[in-house]
Amino acid sequence: MSDSQKPKFTIPPPDKASKPEMLRALEFSMGSSFSTSPICPPPNPLIIVISGPSGVGKDAVIKKLRQVRESLHFVVTATSRPTREGEVDGKDYYFVSEEEFLSMVERNELLEYALLYGDYKGIPKRQIREFMAKGHDIVLRVDVQGAETLRKILGTSAVFIYLVAESELELVERLIDRKTETSEALLVRIATAREEVKHVRDFDYVVVNGEGKLDNAVKLVESIIDAEKAKVQQRRAVHSYCNCNDYPDVLQLLVLKFLLHFVKSETELHSQDVTNLPEILFLNLFHKSGRKDPFFQRNSLFGFCYLPLLTSSMPEPNLVFVALQLGARRYLAHGHVFRIEVAKFAICEKQPSGGGDGSV
């Protein structure tokens, strides 16, 4: 039977046919069945970093957010400070001794850590790795110093939210009401807060947590999360930085050897000296000028050492793309301590340039 002789299929009027009949007729006319798969794929897991000066109510916002957003995983920070009234170990913080904290640093268990007001605080990697693998959104509560470090580690793969009080006076009154600080400690926190407020433009969003307006602040944080999850071009939370312990120690030592080779080298290193890198090499160099890093004060994998700045045009002091292709080496005038944390790397070789073969 020719096409012209085939019976024509007519779609019935909607008011004359049932929904199943209409669907079958429409599918026949379209030449395919209607897909039941989601039009948009599930959104990517999101990392939300909540920060702000001391006294803005970070803990209060996190506590309320836990109640209204059960799908979020709130990473519990490890700290060496004493427990405050009402705080629960394992829920508000993991309260550990300074000795235990330094052991966690040695074992490379922390994504980020800092010494703040005389106490250590750090973010355990394991929680992030496990819950991101399950598709959970992750919330990190950090101080401003920690947020700066995380920005350099995570880049645009995370959302950075800055909490502020409505005024400086309101912030100071909250610090006084806590009754947990000495007069000297209060002065330090207030002076630090004044400096930290200057970093607000380094964040993606700012949320005002006014006195008696906690619900409004939490709703705004929720709106930010919803908006980020609805973006067409979504952030991709890269979690290779959480897998540092998966690499054999011998490879980490090879990276250190690679760096020290160029520290001792008498020749300048130019872009043509490193070619055909099979993989980008990431190193997080945590610059701890002004104090010795506890990572080096104990018997760690790398021991105690001072490393000079390797290039003259380093884009960021804390995150280096070590194609070491950025120009000639430059030494720091003073011996600053760097902690080396390997996230992802390849074994690279320096091409012969007059001297030895320079290979690793």
PDB file of C-alpha atoms in Angstrom, residues 17 25 47 74 76 82 100 108 134 158 166 179 183 191 195 201 226 228 243 272 278 301 317 319 325 337 350:
ATOM      1  CA  ALA A  17     -11.088  11.321  24.468  1.00  0.00           C
ATOM      2  CA  ALA A  25      -2.672   9.570  19.677  1.00  0.00           C
ATOM      3  CA  ILE A  47      29.832  23.109  49.015  1.00  0.00           C
ATOM      4  CA  PHE A  74      27.134  20.125  58.246  1.00  0.00           C
ATOM      5  CA  VAL A  76      31.797  19.272  62.222  1.00  0.00           C
ATOM      6  CA  PRO A  82      37.552  24.241  75.630  1.00  0.00           C
ATOM      7  CA  GLU A 100      45.432  15.257  69.211  1.00  0.00           C
ATOM      8  CA  ASN A 108      47.057  15.034  56.706  1.00  0.00           C
ATOM      9  CA  LYS A 134      26.547  10.207  48.572  1.00  0.00           C
ATOM     10  CA  ALA A 158      32.147  26.399  46.377  1.00  0.00           C
ATOM     11  CA  GLU A 166      23.760  45.126  61.402  1.00  0.00           C
ATOM     12  CA  LYS A 179      30.778  36.412  78.809  1.00  0.00           C
ATOM     13  CA  SER A 183      38.869  42.226  78.519  1.00  0.00           C
ATOM     14  CA  ALA A 191      40.202  44.647  66.374  1.00  0.00           C
ATOM     15  CA  GLU A 195      39.991  44.004  59.762  1.00  0.00           C
ATOM     16  CA  ARG A 201      34.091  41.679  48.781  1.00  0.00           C
ATOM     17  CA  ASP A 226      18.228  27.199  46.136  1.00  0.00           C
ATOM     18  CA  GLU A 228      22.801  28.064  43.251  1.00  0.00           C
ATOM     19  CA  ASN A 243      42.117  12.391  48.704  1.00  0.00           C
ATOM     20  CA  GLN A 272      60.902  25.569  28.003  1.00  0.00           C
ATOM     21  CA  PRO A 278      51.158  14.580  31.610  1.00  0.00           C
ATOM     22  CA  LEU A 301      56.577  13.102  56.633  1.00  0.00           C
ATOM     23  CA  PRO A 317      50.943  32.471  47.533  1.00  0.00           C
ATOM     24  CA  LEU A 319      47.945  27.809  45.442  1.00  0.00           C
ATOM     25  CA  GLN A 325      56.757  27.812  34.026  1.00  0.00           C
ATOM     26  CA  VAL A 337      57.648  28.145  56.636  1.00  0.00           C
ATOM     27  CA  LYS A 350      63.356  18.959  33.835  1.00  0.00           C
TER      28      LYS A 350
END
